[in-house]
Amino acid sequence: MSSLLQILFQIVTNTPLWVWPLMVLVVWLGVLGLRSRILPLWRLAILPVVGLILSFVGIGQAVQPALALVAWLAALAVALPLGTLLGRRRTVRRLDDGRLEIAGGWFMLVFGLSIFAVRYALGVVFGMAPALKADPSWIALAGGVGGFVAGLGLGWLAGVGGRSGRWVRRVRWAPAIFLLAVAAGFGSVIAFSSPGELPRLLAGDSLPGMSTWNMAELPPVQRVVVRDGAPLTYRVYPARADRAVVLVHGSSGTNISMHKSAQALQAAGATVYSISLRGHGGSGMANGDTSYRDQLDDDLMDFVKAVGLTDPKIHKTLIGFSSGGGFVLRAASGANRQAFDAYLAISPFIAQDSPTTRPASGGWASVAVPRVVALTILDGFGLPWFQGLPVVRFATASGPSETRTPVYSFRLAAGLQLSRGWRSEIARIDRPTIVAVGADDELFRAELYAPLLKELNPRISVEVVPGLGHLDMIAQQRACAAVASLWRQLSGESGT
């Protein structure tokens, strides 16, 4: 019994604060509905509209929004006539001034409590078992329950309003008006939601100690041409021919930012190919954009072939930092994961809703969440429309150039990271993989990587380097040496 009470206590204390005002609102409106009233129709529409909006929010938060929307529409079609029948049973009289005199009843209270109970119950279930968020049956169940509740409310409203002759004529146009309003709202979100400006972070424009670097040590820029004819730029740090590392930079940067890491890996014996991802550092056709969502995956495979890394005698490791670390985890869990023998993610961005991510990534990134949700829903239906629109802005004062990428399009951002089903993707990583993070990271919560990854995939080991922040992991000698040591461990070298 005590354990049950403890669980209940945890559920209540971890409930977002906005839930309680919502509960008070729906209960208050429901209690008012118990007695006869005279009121305009729009007042009756409040709870059904709340139910509709919350069901849309649930669709937008789903890992597979298209599946949730299909289940929502199916449940809506079932619930609408049922709600209409319930509404027609209520005694209603239309007054001369257009208001309705409606008899009291239990529907509004029960309906309001169901809105609250459904959202709360799903939140508790997904909070206690996060893996269910990616389960298709649960996605469909959540979408269907939301559609059923919304359908009951809208049907009841139509049934009540339809008791007056004038409203019957209006109701005939309701589906068309509703769909038009949804389309207009959807389009407005895509058109007008954009990433906000952020105060400049000094670290966004320069790495610690970069002013003291000897730039003469930088290898020359080289290029390969990939399948669409676009160039990819990279630098080579030669060492052993049978030990190769493909090194990926972080958000908004280029291969130059990984110079110290590349030098440490080279000294440890790795031939390092430090690349600039498409949309960065002169790679691709446009700054901050790709041509389609999964293009970075294709670019990586084209690069491996172009520089001769397909030989099975070469031990290959993919290493990336920050957003590049997220790309490493994406590659390690993707269809081409066999292309590399090992993976090393340095201070990786896992997902916006990962417990390791601080709000706004510690002030580094501004995300146009409504636009992302809308474009994700379209993408779920196989409609890659408007994906060139910007959705992420970084806290840098620099404009677009070959040394800086301040804004990401939807398709670049989506192609650089794990999907909304990131938990299941991490769980299927089966190649040797290490995550390294500085204990004092300002963008991510270093202390939460180990428990999260232990839960999702115990095969992934986590190394926390004490006393180092986010950018220190690619700029400080001690951090670069630690990364080189971890690479030697992954590659089977002696002296680790």
PDB file of C-alpha atoms in Angstrom, residues 291-458:
ATOM      1  CA  SER A 291      17.220  19.090 -50.628  1.00  0.00           C
ATOM      2  CA  TYR A 292      15.328  16.433 -48.657  1.00  0.00           C
ATOM      3  CA  ARG A 293      15.090  15.230 -45.077  1.00  0.00           C
ATOM      4  CA  ASP A 294      17.386  12.186 -45.207  1.00  0.00           C
ATOM      5  CA  GLN A 295      20.031  13.701 -47.470  1.00  0.00           C
ATOM      6  CA  LEU A 296      22.726  13.822 -44.778  1.00  0.00           C
ATOM      7  CA  ASP A 297      22.459  10.021 -44.436  1.00  0.00           C
ATOM      8  CA  ASP A 298      22.984   9.621 -48.191  1.00  0.00           C
ATOM      9  CA  ASP A 299      25.843  12.142 -48.136  1.00  0.00           C
ATOM     10  CA  LEU A 300      27.647  10.149 -45.441  1.00  0.00           C
ATOM     11  CA  MET A 301      27.460   6.944 -47.478  1.00  0.00           C
ATOM     12  CA  ASP A 302      28.571   8.763 -50.640  1.00  0.00           C
ATOM     13  CA  PHE A 303      31.506  10.248 -48.730  1.00  0.00           C
ATOM     14  CA  VAL A 304      32.607   6.868 -47.368  1.00  0.00           C
ATOM     15  CA  LYS A 305      32.665   5.478 -50.913  1.00  0.00           C
ATOM     16  CA  ALA A 306      34.323   8.529 -52.454  1.00  0.00           C
ATOM     17  CA  VAL A 307      37.332   8.527 -50.100  1.00  0.00           C
ATOM     18  CA  GLY A 308      37.828   4.756 -50.272  1.00  0.00           C
ATOM     19  CA  LEU A 309      36.616   3.691 -46.833  1.00  0.00           C
ATOM     20  CA  THR A 310      34.589   0.702 -48.024  1.00  0.00           C
ATOM     21  CA  ASP A 311      37.553  -1.683 -47.573  1.00  0.00           C
ATOM     22  CA  PRO A 312      36.598  -4.124 -44.760  1.00  0.00           C
ATOM     23  CA  LYS A 313      40.249  -4.139 -43.611  1.00  0.00           C
ATOM     24  CA  ILE A 314      39.867  -0.536 -42.461  1.00  0.00           C
ATOM     25  CA  HIS A 315      38.449  -0.108 -38.969  1.00  0.00           C
ATOM     26  CA  LYS A 316      36.068   2.844 -39.255  1.00  0.00           C
ATOM     27  CA  THR A 317      34.693   4.987 -36.426  1.00  0.00           C
ATOM     28  CA  LEU A 318      32.138   7.775 -36.751  1.00  0.00           C
ATOM     29  CA  ILE A 319      32.691  10.525 -34.167  1.00  0.00           C
ATOM     30  CA  GLY A 320      30.579  13.654 -33.769  1.00  0.00           C
ATOM     31  CA  PHE A 321      30.109  16.551 -31.381  1.00  0.00           C
ATOM     32  CA  SER A 322      26.850  18.086 -30.053  1.00  0.00           C
ATOM     33  CA  SER A 323      24.382  18.045 -32.978  1.00  0.00           C
ATOM     34  CA  GLY A 324      27.029  16.023 -34.789  1.00  0.00           C
ATOM     35  CA  GLY A 325      26.923  13.636 -31.830  1.00  0.00           C
ATOM     36  CA  GLY A 326      23.181  13.323 -32.354  1.00  0.00           C
ATOM     37  CA  PHE A 327      23.905  12.532 -35.985  1.00  0.00           C
ATOM     38  CA  VAL A 328      26.307   9.807 -34.819  1.00  0.00           C
ATOM     39  CA  LEU A 329      23.512   8.206 -32.763  1.00  0.00           C
ATOM     40  CA  ARG A 330      21.174   8.536 -35.755  1.00  0.00           C
ATOM     41  CA  ALA A 331      23.696   6.773 -37.986  1.00  0.00           C
ATOM     42  CA  ALA A 332      24.400   4.100 -35.347  1.00  0.00           C
ATOM     43  CA  SER A 333      20.699   3.219 -35.231  1.00  0.00           C
ATOM     44  CA  GLY A 334      19.917   3.654 -38.930  1.00  0.00           C
ATOM     45  CA  ALA A 335      19.770   1.411 -41.968  1.00  0.00           C
ATOM     46  CA  ASN A 336      23.459   2.039 -42.798  1.00  0.00           C
ATOM     47  CA  ARG A 337      24.857   1.374 -39.321  1.00  0.00           C
ATOM     48  CA  GLN A 338      27.019  -1.480 -40.650  1.00  0.00           C
ATOM     49  CA  ALA A 339      29.089   1.069 -42.589  1.00  0.00           C
ATOM     50  CA  PHE A 340      31.061   1.837 -39.405  1.00  0.00           C
ATOM     51  CA  ASP A 341      32.626  -0.492 -36.881  1.00  0.00           C
ATOM     52  CA  ALA A 342      32.165   1.829 -33.902  1.00  0.00           C
ATOM     53  CA  TYR A 343      30.547   5.097 -32.860  1.00  0.00           C
ATOM     54  CA  LEU A 344      31.564   7.853 -30.448  1.00  0.00           C
ATOM     55  CA  ALA A 345      29.138  10.688 -29.630  1.00  0.00           C
ATOM     56  CA  ILE A 346      30.637  13.699 -27.828  1.00  0.00           C
ATOM     57  CA  SER A 347      28.113  15.731 -25.797  1.00  0.00           C
ATOM     58  CA  PRO A 348      25.322  14.618 -28.149  1.00  0.00           C
ATOM     59  CA  PHE A 349      21.981  16.336 -28.672  1.00  0.00           C
ATOM     60  CA  ILE A 350      19.521  13.447 -28.288  1.00  0.00           C
ATOM     61  CA  ALA A 351      16.099  15.065 -28.677  1.00  0.00           C
ATOM     62  CA  GLN A 352      14.157  18.144 -27.686  1.00  0.00           C
ATOM     63  CA  ASP A 353      12.137  16.086 -25.179  1.00  0.00           C
ATOM     64  CA  SER A 354      15.103  14.133 -23.836  1.00  0.00           C
ATOM     65  CA  PRO A 355      15.782  14.667 -20.122  1.00  0.00           C
ATOM     66  CA  THR A 356      19.381  15.453 -21.074  1.00  0.00           C
ATOM     67  CA  THR A 357      18.366  18.628 -22.959  1.00  0.00           C
ATOM     68  CA  ARG A 358      18.188  21.911 -21.076  1.00  0.00           C
ATOM     69  CA  PRO A 359      15.460  24.432 -22.041  1.00  0.00           C
ATOM     70  CA  ALA A 360      16.395  26.106 -25.367  1.00  0.00           C
ATOM     71  CA  SER A 361      19.601  24.034 -25.198  1.00  0.00           C
ATOM     72  CA  GLY A 362      20.985  26.375 -22.567  1.00  0.00           C
ATOM     73  CA  GLY A 363      20.105  29.469 -24.591  1.00  0.00           C
ATOM     74  CA  TRP A 364      21.868  28.261 -27.741  1.00  0.00           C
ATOM     75  CA  ALA A 365      18.888  27.339 -29.926  1.00  0.00           C
ATOM     76  CA  SER A 366      15.447  28.816 -30.620  1.00  0.00           C
ATOM     77  CA  VAL A 367      12.979  26.357 -32.193  1.00  0.00           C
ATOM     78  CA  ALA A 368       9.757  27.242 -34.032  1.00  0.00           C
ATOM     79  CA  VAL A 369       7.825  24.415 -32.361  1.00  0.00           C
ATOM     80  CA  PRO A 370       4.394  25.057 -33.982  1.00  0.00           C
ATOM     81  CA  ARG A 371       5.953  25.079 -37.461  1.00  0.00           C
ATOM     82  CA  VAL A 372       7.917  21.905 -36.667  1.00  0.00           C
ATOM     83  CA  VAL A 373       4.739  20.139 -35.503  1.00  0.00           C
ATOM     84  CA  ALA A 374       2.782  21.201 -38.605  1.00  0.00           C
ATOM     85  CA  LEU A 375       5.533  20.160 -41.016  1.00  0.00           C
ATOM     86  CA  THR A 376       5.977  16.861 -39.152  1.00  0.00           C
ATOM     87  CA  ILE A 377       2.272  16.085 -39.617  1.00  0.00           C
ATOM     88  CA  LEU A 378       2.525  16.831 -43.345  1.00  0.00           C
ATOM     89  CA  ASP A 379       5.662  14.699 -43.582  1.00  0.00           C
ATOM     90  CA  GLY A 380       3.847  11.847 -41.845  1.00  0.00           C
ATOM     91  CA  PHE A 381       1.392  11.829 -44.758  1.00  0.00           C
ATOM     92  CA  GLY A 382       4.258  11.715 -47.249  1.00  0.00           C
ATOM     93  CA  LEU A 383       3.906  15.423 -48.097  1.00  0.00           C
ATOM     94  CA  PRO A 384       7.367  17.048 -47.824  1.00  0.00           C
ATOM     95  CA  TRP A 385       5.954  20.527 -48.393  1.00  0.00           C
ATOM     96  CA  PHE A 386       7.571  23.733 -47.104  1.00  0.00           C
ATOM     97  CA  GLN A 387      10.469  21.830 -45.503  1.00  0.00           C
ATOM     98  CA  GLY A 388      12.956  24.451 -46.656  1.00  0.00           C
ATOM     99  CA  LEU A 389      11.458  26.924 -44.170  1.00  0.00           C
ATOM    100  CA  PRO A 390      13.652  27.829 -41.160  1.00  0.00           C
ATOM    101  CA  VAL A 391      12.802  26.166 -37.855  1.00  0.00           C
ATOM    102  CA  VAL A 392      15.961  26.594 -35.721  1.00  0.00           C
ATOM    103  CA  ARG A 393      18.012  29.725 -35.049  1.00  0.00           C
ATOM    104  CA  PHE A 394      21.252  29.744 -33.054  1.00  0.00           C
ATOM    105  CA  ALA A 395      22.575  32.380 -30.668  1.00  0.00           C
ATOM    106  CA  THR A 396      25.273  33.693 -32.971  1.00  0.00           C
ATOM    107  CA  ALA A 397      25.706  37.186 -34.394  1.00  0.00           C
ATOM    108  CA  SER A 398      27.336  35.800 -37.536  1.00  0.00           C
ATOM    109  CA  GLY A 399      25.467  35.711 -40.821  1.00  0.00           C
ATOM    110  CA  PRO A 400      25.393  32.778 -43.254  1.00  0.00           C
ATOM    111  CA  SER A 401      28.892  32.066 -44.580  1.00  0.00           C
ATOM    112  CA  GLU A 402      31.381  29.271 -45.195  1.00  0.00           C
ATOM    113  CA  THR A 403      32.362  29.486 -41.522  1.00  0.00           C
ATOM    114  CA  ARG A 404      28.929  29.807 -39.914  1.00  0.00           C
ATOM    115  CA  THR A 405      25.376  28.494 -40.367  1.00  0.00           C
ATOM    116  CA  PRO A 406      23.055  30.500 -38.092  1.00  0.00           C
ATOM    117  CA  VAL A 407      19.695  29.038 -39.204  1.00  0.00           C
ATOM    118  CA  TYR A 408      18.525  25.498 -40.054  1.00  0.00           C
ATOM    119  CA  SER A 409      15.650  24.487 -42.303  1.00  0.00           C
ATOM    120  CA  PHE A 410      13.205  21.803 -41.191  1.00  0.00           C
ATOM    121  CA  ARG A 411      14.729  19.139 -43.444  1.00  0.00           C
ATOM    122  CA  LEU A 412      18.303  19.888 -42.351  1.00  0.00           C
ATOM    123  CA  ALA A 413      17.391  19.847 -38.651  1.00  0.00           C
ATOM    124  CA  ALA A 414      15.313  16.664 -39.013  1.00  0.00           C
ATOM    125  CA  GLY A 415      18.030  14.914 -41.006  1.00  0.00           C
ATOM    126  CA  LEU A 416      20.689  15.735 -38.426  1.00  0.00           C
ATOM    127  CA  GLN A 417      19.027  14.143 -35.415  1.00  0.00           C
ATOM    128  CA  LEU A 418      17.132  11.134 -34.179  1.00  0.00           C
ATOM    129  CA  SER A 419      13.417  11.003 -34.962  1.00  0.00           C
ATOM    130  CA  ARG A 420      10.515  11.495 -32.559  1.00  0.00           C
ATOM    131  CA  GLY A 421      10.844   7.763 -31.814  1.00  0.00           C
ATOM    132  CA  TRP A 422      14.378   8.313 -30.509  1.00  0.00           C
ATOM    133  CA  ARG A 423      13.984   5.968 -27.560  1.00  0.00           C
ATOM    134  CA  SER A 424      13.375   2.920 -29.739  1.00  0.00           C
ATOM    135  CA  GLU A 425      16.121   4.024 -32.142  1.00  0.00           C
ATOM    136  CA  ILE A 426      18.701   4.221 -29.360  1.00  0.00           C
ATOM    137  CA  ALA A 427      17.511   0.840 -28.085  1.00  0.00           C
ATOM    138  CA  ARG A 428      18.427  -0.858 -31.374  1.00  0.00           C
ATOM    139  CA  ILE A 429      22.033   0.397 -31.543  1.00  0.00           C
ATOM    140  CA  ASP A 430      24.110  -2.773 -31.701  1.00  0.00           C
ATOM    141  CA  ARG A 431      27.581  -1.535 -32.697  1.00  0.00           C
ATOM    142  CA  PRO A 432      30.188  -0.588 -30.047  1.00  0.00           C
ATOM    143  CA  THR A 433      29.137   2.906 -28.982  1.00  0.00           C
ATOM    144  CA  ILE A 434      30.399   5.364 -26.375  1.00  0.00           C
ATOM    145  CA  VAL A 435      28.939   8.692 -25.265  1.00  0.00           C
ATOM    146  CA  ALA A 436      31.355  11.225 -23.743  1.00  0.00           C
ATOM    147  CA  VAL A 437      30.231  14.464 -22.074  1.00  0.00           C
ATOM    148  CA  GLY A 438      31.770  17.181 -19.906  1.00  0.00           C
ATOM    149  CA  ALA A 439      30.465  17.220 -16.351  1.00  0.00           C
ATOM    150  CA  ASP A 440      29.884  20.993 -16.508  1.00  0.00           C
ATOM    151  CA  ASP A 441      28.073  21.032 -19.855  1.00  0.00           C
ATOM    152  CA  GLU A 442      25.984  24.222 -20.207  1.00  0.00           C
ATOM    153  CA  LEU A 443      23.661  22.942 -22.973  1.00  0.00           C
ATOM    154  CA  PHE A 444      22.886  19.447 -21.718  1.00  0.00           C
ATOM    155  CA  ARG A 445      22.480  17.707 -18.358  1.00  0.00           C
ATOM    156  CA  ALA A 446      25.590  15.561 -18.146  1.00  0.00           C
ATOM    157  CA  GLU A 447      24.412  13.640 -15.084  1.00  0.00           C
ATOM    158  CA  LEU A 448      21.346  12.285 -16.902  1.00  0.00           C
ATOM    159  CA  TYR A 449      23.070  10.606 -19.861  1.00  0.00           C
ATOM    160  CA  ALA A 450      24.137   7.505 -17.928  1.00  0.00           C
ATOM    161  CA  PRO A 451      20.727   6.659 -16.352  1.00  0.00           C
ATOM    162  CA  LEU A 452      18.878   7.399 -19.602  1.00  0.00           C
ATOM    163  CA  LEU A 453      21.129   5.255 -21.783  1.00  0.00           C
ATOM    164  CA  LYS A 454      21.319   2.487 -19.193  1.00  0.00           C
ATOM    165  CA  GLU A 455      17.523   2.309 -19.362  1.00  0.00           C
ATOM    166  CA  LEU A 456      17.351   2.395 -23.163  1.00  0.00           C
ATOM    167  CA  ASN A 457      20.452   0.449 -24.185  1.00  0.00           C
ATOM    168  CA  PRO A 458      22.932  -0.852 -21.585  1.00  0.00           C
TER     169      PRO A 458
END
